[in-house]
């Protein structure tokens, strides 16, 4: 049911137990009509969202201080793994810039406070699931890209920083 090319939408390759699952991360960023900007998260930790927004402000130069930010994990799922960070950042940046991500692109990776993208466990499992679901491109931590792995026909794009990730995601 995901509309392709919609701003504020990113597909996350997450792992629940030992099972890989693709979920949609949705974000809406709009100018705050009140004095204080509002932050709301459904399906991810509110504090994690605040941390990721601070990284976007400081490391990627996106001005979010006066904006309301709403993030939702579609389907009512609750995601607690740090590998969801990059998809949240991608969805928020897509909404701010009002530009959709490529519909056949999936994302995963942990975002550190200095804006680095950290490697995560079970990357091969996530990549395989994305390929089976028809995705053609995966944006992921460069630490997880295996030079000898063809990626099952996928274009594997390794990124080291939030800036690199946003450049690869939002052309």
PDB file of C-alpha atoms in Angstrom:
ATOM      1  CA  UNK A   1       0.000   0.000   0.000  1.00  0.00           C
ATOM      2  CA  UNK A   2       3.026   2.282   0.039  1.00  0.00           C
ATOM      3  CA  UNK A   3       2.761   5.126  -2.442  1.00  0.00           C
ATOM      4  CA  UNK A   4       6.007   5.344  -4.385  1.00  0.00           C
ATOM      5  CA  UNK A   5       7.940   8.587  -4.466  1.00  0.00           C
ATOM      6  CA  UNK A   6       6.046  10.129  -1.561  1.00  0.00           C
ATOM      7  CA  UNK A   7       8.137  12.574   0.506  1.00  0.00           C
ATOM      8  CA  UNK A   8       8.683  11.419   4.078  1.00  0.00           C
ATOM      9  CA  UNK A   9       8.642   7.678   3.416  1.00  0.00           C
ATOM     10  CA  UNK A  10      11.545   5.211   3.690  1.00  0.00           C
ATOM     11  CA  UNK A  11      11.676   1.413   3.762  1.00  0.00           C
ATOM     12  CA  UNK A  12      13.619  -0.137   6.636  1.00  0.00           C
ATOM     13  CA  UNK A  13      15.174  -3.616   6.594  1.00  0.00           C
ATOM     14  CA  UNK A  14      14.821  -4.646  10.223  1.00  0.00           C
ATOM     15  CA  UNK A  15      15.208  -7.951  12.025  1.00  0.00           C
ATOM     16  CA  UNK A  16      12.642  -9.119  14.544  1.00  0.00           C
ATOM     17  CA  UNK A  17      14.199 -12.048  16.428  1.00  0.00           C
ATOM     18  CA  UNK A  18      15.755 -14.009  13.578  1.00  0.00           C
ATOM     19  CA  UNK A  19      13.279 -12.928  10.913  1.00  0.00           C
ATOM     20  CA  UNK A  20      13.956 -10.059   8.499  1.00  0.00           C
ATOM     21  CA  UNK A  21      11.040  -7.695   7.913  1.00  0.00           C
ATOM     22  CA  UNK A  22      10.667  -4.684   5.647  1.00  0.00           C
ATOM     23  CA  UNK A  23       8.634  -1.865   7.178  1.00  0.00           C
ATOM     24  CA  UNK A  24       7.774   1.642   6.089  1.00  0.00           C
ATOM     25  CA  UNK A  25       8.995   4.549   8.186  1.00  0.00           C
ATOM     26  CA  UNK A  26       6.885   7.672   7.675  1.00  0.00           C
ATOM     27  CA  UNK A  27       7.780  11.216   8.655  1.00  0.00           C
ATOM     28  CA  UNK A  28       5.970  14.521   8.407  1.00  0.00           C
ATOM     29  CA  UNK A  29       7.801  17.774   9.054  1.00  0.00           C
ATOM     30  CA  UNK A  30       5.807  20.999   9.041  1.00  0.00           C
ATOM     31  CA  UNK A  31       6.291  24.512  10.325  1.00  0.00           C
ATOM     32  CA  UNK A  32       5.149  24.834  13.907  1.00  0.00           C
ATOM     33  CA  UNK A  33       2.163  27.106  14.396  1.00  0.00           C
ATOM     34  CA  UNK A  34       2.768  27.394  18.109  1.00  0.00           C
ATOM     35  CA  UNK A  35       5.749  28.641  20.093  1.00  0.00           C
ATOM     36  CA  UNK A  36       7.291  25.245  20.795  1.00  0.00           C
ATOM     37  CA  UNK A  37       7.994  22.689  18.108  1.00  0.00           C
ATOM     38  CA  UNK A  38       6.270  19.371  18.691  1.00  0.00           C
ATOM     39  CA  UNK A  39       7.933  15.954  18.371  1.00  0.00           C
ATOM     40  CA  UNK A  40       5.828  12.815  18.188  1.00  0.00           C
ATOM     41  CA  UNK A  41       6.937   9.232  17.562  1.00  0.00           C
ATOM     42  CA  UNK A  42       4.803   6.123  17.125  1.00  0.00           C
ATOM     43  CA  UNK A  43       6.636   2.812  16.883  1.00  0.00           C
ATOM     44  CA  UNK A  44      10.070   4.158  17.844  1.00  0.00           C
ATOM     45  CA  UNK A  45      11.466   5.593  21.052  1.00  0.00           C
ATOM     46  CA  UNK A  46      10.737   9.305  21.516  1.00  0.00           C
ATOM     47  CA  UNK A  47      14.207   9.926  22.967  1.00  0.00           C
ATOM     48  CA  UNK A  48      15.841   8.203  19.990  1.00  0.00           C
ATOM     49  CA  UNK A  49      13.911  10.502  17.652  1.00  0.00           C
ATOM     50  CA  UNK A  50      15.121  13.563  19.577  1.00  0.00           C
ATOM     51  CA  UNK A  51      18.714  12.328  19.305  1.00  0.00           C
ATOM     52  CA  UNK A  52      18.408  11.732  15.545  1.00  0.00           C
ATOM     53  CA  UNK A  53      16.888  15.182  14.989  1.00  0.00           C
ATOM     54  CA  UNK A  54      19.788  16.747  16.892  1.00  0.00           C
ATOM     55  CA  UNK A  55      22.261  14.857  14.671  1.00  0.00           C
ATOM     56  CA  UNK A  56      20.415  16.082  11.553  1.00  0.00           C
ATOM     57  CA  UNK A  57      20.607  19.662  12.819  1.00  0.00           C
ATOM     58  CA  UNK A  58      24.273  19.576  13.797  1.00  0.00           C
ATOM     59  CA  UNK A  59      25.832  17.188  11.270  1.00  0.00           C
ATOM     60  CA  UNK A  60      23.629  17.565   8.167  1.00  0.00           C
ATOM     61  CA  UNK A  61      22.708  21.234   8.483  1.00  0.00           C
ATOM     62  CA  UNK A  62      18.936  20.707   8.405  1.00  0.00           C
ATOM     63  CA  UNK A  63      17.086  23.345  10.392  1.00  0.00           C
ATOM     64  CA  UNK A  64      14.375  21.594  12.402  1.00  0.00           C
ATOM     65  CA  UNK A  65      14.179  23.733  15.552  1.00  0.00           C
ATOM     66  CA  UNK A  66      10.988  25.530  14.505  1.00  0.00           C
ATOM     67  CA  UNK A  67       9.307  22.530  12.891  1.00  0.00           C
ATOM     68  CA  UNK A  68       6.858  19.957  14.178  1.00  0.00           C
ATOM     69  CA  UNK A  69       8.185  16.449  13.482  1.00  0.00           C
ATOM     70  CA  UNK A  70       5.963  13.379  13.430  1.00  0.00           C
ATOM     71  CA  UNK A  71       7.387   9.880  12.837  1.00  0.00           C
ATOM     72  CA  UNK A  72       5.368   6.694  12.465  1.00  0.00           C
ATOM     73  CA  UNK A  73       6.241   3.061  11.804  1.00  0.00           C
ATOM     74  CA  UNK A  74       3.503   1.897   9.444  1.00  0.00           C
ATOM     75  CA  UNK A  75       1.455  -1.148  10.354  1.00  0.00           C
ATOM     76  CA  UNK A  76       1.574  -0.554  14.097  1.00  0.00           C
ATOM     77  CA  UNK A  77       4.979  -2.180  14.546  1.00  0.00           C
ATOM     78  CA  UNK A  78       7.335  -1.134  17.281  1.00  0.00           C
ATOM     79  CA  UNK A  79      11.020  -1.033  16.312  1.00  0.00           C
ATOM     80  CA  UNK A  80      13.668  -0.892  19.010  1.00  0.00           C
ATOM     81  CA  UNK A  81      16.868  -1.793  17.176  1.00  0.00           C
ATOM     82  CA  UNK A  82      19.406   0.951  16.363  1.00  0.00           C
ATOM     83  CA  UNK A  83      19.504  -0.233  12.723  1.00  0.00           C
ATOM     84  CA  UNK A  84      16.305   1.795  12.219  1.00  0.00           C
ATOM     85  CA  UNK A  85      18.143   5.107  12.734  1.00  0.00           C
ATOM     86  CA  UNK A  86      19.147   5.691   9.127  1.00  0.00           C
ATOM     87  CA  UNK A  87      15.627   5.084   7.824  1.00  0.00           C
ATOM     88  CA  UNK A  88      14.209   7.620  10.303  1.00  0.00           C
ATOM     89  CA  UNK A  89      16.836  10.161   9.225  1.00  0.00           C
ATOM     90  CA  UNK A  90      16.037   9.442   5.563  1.00  0.00           C
ATOM     91  CA  UNK A  91      12.276   9.845   6.048  1.00  0.00           C
ATOM     92  CA  UNK A  92      12.670  13.105   8.008  1.00  0.00           C
ATOM     93  CA  UNK A  93      15.115  14.592   5.481  1.00  0.00           C
ATOM     94  CA  UNK A  94      12.832  13.541   2.627  1.00  0.00           C
ATOM     95  CA  UNK A  95       9.899  15.318   4.266  1.00  0.00           C
ATOM     96  CA  UNK A  96      11.916  18.473   5.013  1.00  0.00           C
ATOM     97  CA  UNK A  97      13.131  18.702   1.422  1.00  0.00           C
ATOM     98  CA  UNK A  98       9.727  17.572   0.066  1.00  0.00           C
ATOM     99  CA  UNK A  99      11.438  15.041  -2.201  1.00  0.00           C
ATOM    100  CA  UNK A 100      10.601  11.361  -2.273  1.00  0.00           C
ATOM    101  CA  UNK A 101      13.174   8.602  -2.094  1.00  0.00           C
ATOM    102  CA  UNK A 102      13.554   6.183  -4.989  1.00  0.00           C
ATOM    103  CA  UNK A 103      10.753   3.627  -4.561  1.00  0.00           C
ATOM    104  CA  UNK A 104      13.047   0.596  -5.002  1.00  0.00           C
ATOM    105  CA  UNK A 105      15.490   1.712  -2.261  1.00  0.00           C
ATOM    106  CA  UNK A 106      15.703   0.145   1.201  1.00  0.00           C
ATOM    107  CA  UNK A 107      17.734   1.521   4.118  1.00  0.00           C
ATOM    108  CA  UNK A 108      19.328   0.372   7.356  1.00  0.00           C
ATOM    109  CA  UNK A 109      22.100   1.524   9.695  1.00  0.00           C
ATOM    110  CA  UNK A 110      22.805   2.962  13.124  1.00  0.00           C
ATOM    111  CA  UNK A 111      23.511   6.699  13.379  1.00  0.00           C
ATOM    112  CA  UNK A 112      26.093   7.856  15.925  1.00  0.00           C
ATOM    113  CA  UNK A 113      26.195  11.239  17.653  1.00  0.00           C
ATOM    114  CA  UNK A 114      29.018  12.486  15.462  1.00  0.00           C
ATOM    115  CA  UNK A 115      26.965  11.696  12.350  1.00  0.00           C
ATOM    116  CA  UNK A 116      28.774   8.463  11.511  1.00  0.00           C
ATOM    117  CA  UNK A 117      26.875   5.441  10.213  1.00  0.00           C
ATOM    118  CA  UNK A 118      27.784   2.373  12.247  1.00  0.00           C
ATOM    119  CA  UNK A 119      27.706  -1.224  11.108  1.00  0.00           C
ATOM    120  CA  UNK A 120      24.906  -3.470  12.328  1.00  0.00           C
ATOM    121  CA  UNK A 121      24.435  -7.238  12.780  1.00  0.00           C
ATOM    122  CA  UNK A 122      22.779  -9.579  10.245  1.00  0.00           C
ATOM    123  CA  UNK A 123      23.320  -7.328   7.214  1.00  0.00           C
ATOM    124  CA  UNK A 124      23.336 -10.257   4.756  1.00  0.00           C
ATOM    125  CA  UNK A 125      19.937 -11.404   6.029  1.00  0.00           C
ATOM    126  CA  UNK A 126      18.498  -7.908   5.538  1.00  0.00           C
ATOM    127  CA  UNK A 127      19.958  -7.623   2.031  1.00  0.00           C
ATOM    128  CA  UNK A 128      18.563 -11.005   1.003  1.00  0.00           C
ATOM    129  CA  UNK A 129      15.077 -10.052   2.204  1.00  0.00           C
ATOM    130  CA  UNK A 130      15.191  -6.736   0.326  1.00  0.00           C
ATOM    131  CA  UNK A 131      16.165  -8.571  -2.877  1.00  0.00           C
ATOM    132  CA  UNK A 132      13.324 -11.087  -2.433  1.00  0.00           C
ATOM    133  CA  UNK A 133      10.840  -8.235  -2.010  1.00  0.00           C
ATOM    134  CA  UNK A 134      11.896  -6.625  -5.288  1.00  0.00           C
ATOM    135  CA  UNK A 135      14.161  -3.815  -4.095  1.00  0.00           C
ATOM    136  CA  UNK A 136      17.065  -2.914  -6.371  1.00  0.00           C
ATOM    137  CA  UNK A 137      19.148  -0.643  -4.119  1.00  0.00           C
ATOM    138  CA  UNK A 138      20.156  -0.710  -0.451  1.00  0.00           C
ATOM    139  CA  UNK A 139      21.728   2.207   1.428  1.00  0.00           C
ATOM    140  CA  UNK A 140      23.675   0.724   4.329  1.00  0.00           C
ATOM    141  CA  UNK A 141      26.749   1.202   6.545  1.00  0.00           C
ATOM    142  CA  UNK A 142      29.979   0.916   4.576  1.00  0.00           C
ATOM    143  CA  UNK A 143      31.273  -1.382   7.341  1.00  0.00           C
ATOM    144  CA  UNK A 144      28.647  -3.950   6.292  1.00  0.00           C
ATOM    145  CA  UNK A 145      29.418  -3.885   2.558  1.00  0.00           C
ATOM    146  CA  UNK A 146      31.318  -7.026   1.614  1.00  0.00           C
ATOM    147  CA  UNK A 147      33.422  -6.346  -1.509  1.00  0.00           C
ATOM    148  CA  UNK A 148      33.097  -9.998  -2.584  1.00  0.00           C
ATOM    149  CA  UNK A 149      29.294 -10.028  -2.237  1.00  0.00           C
ATOM    150  CA  UNK A 150      27.262  -9.318  -5.374  1.00  0.00           C
ATOM    151  CA  UNK A 151      24.291  -8.393  -3.183  1.00  0.00           C
ATOM    152  CA  UNK A 152      21.967 -10.763  -5.013  1.00  0.00           C
ATOM    153  CA  UNK A 153      21.617  -8.335  -7.913  1.00  0.00           C
ATOM    154  CA  UNK A 154      21.147  -5.324  -5.649  1.00  0.00           C
ATOM    155  CA  UNK A 155      23.136  -2.127  -5.805  1.00  0.00           C
ATOM    156  CA  UNK A 156      24.731  -1.927  -2.348  1.00  0.00           C
ATOM    157  CA  UNK A 157      25.634   1.646  -1.426  1.00  0.00           C
ATOM    158  CA  UNK A 158      27.892   1.886   1.624  1.00  0.00           C
ATOM    159  CA  UNK A 159      27.836   5.196   3.507  1.00  0.00           C
ATOM    160  CA  UNK A 160      30.048   6.473   6.324  1.00  0.00           C
ATOM    161  CA  UNK A 161      28.235   9.648   7.406  1.00  0.00           C
ATOM    162  CA  UNK A 162      24.737  11.093   7.537  1.00  0.00           C
ATOM    163  CA  UNK A 163      25.726  13.581   4.840  1.00  0.00           C
ATOM    164  CA  UNK A 164      26.847  10.803   2.486  1.00  0.00           C
ATOM    165  CA  UNK A 165      23.634   8.904   3.154  1.00  0.00           C
ATOM    166  CA  UNK A 166      21.440  11.913   2.385  1.00  0.00           C
ATOM    167  CA  UNK A 167      23.399  12.588  -0.810  1.00  0.00           C
ATOM    168  CA  UNK A 168      22.852   8.971  -1.903  1.00  0.00           C
ATOM    169  CA  UNK A 169      19.180   8.990  -0.933  1.00  0.00           C
ATOM    170  CA  UNK A 170      17.934  12.401  -1.994  1.00  0.00           C
ATOM    171  CA  UNK A 171      19.457  13.402  -5.306  1.00  0.00           C
TER     172      UNK A 171
END
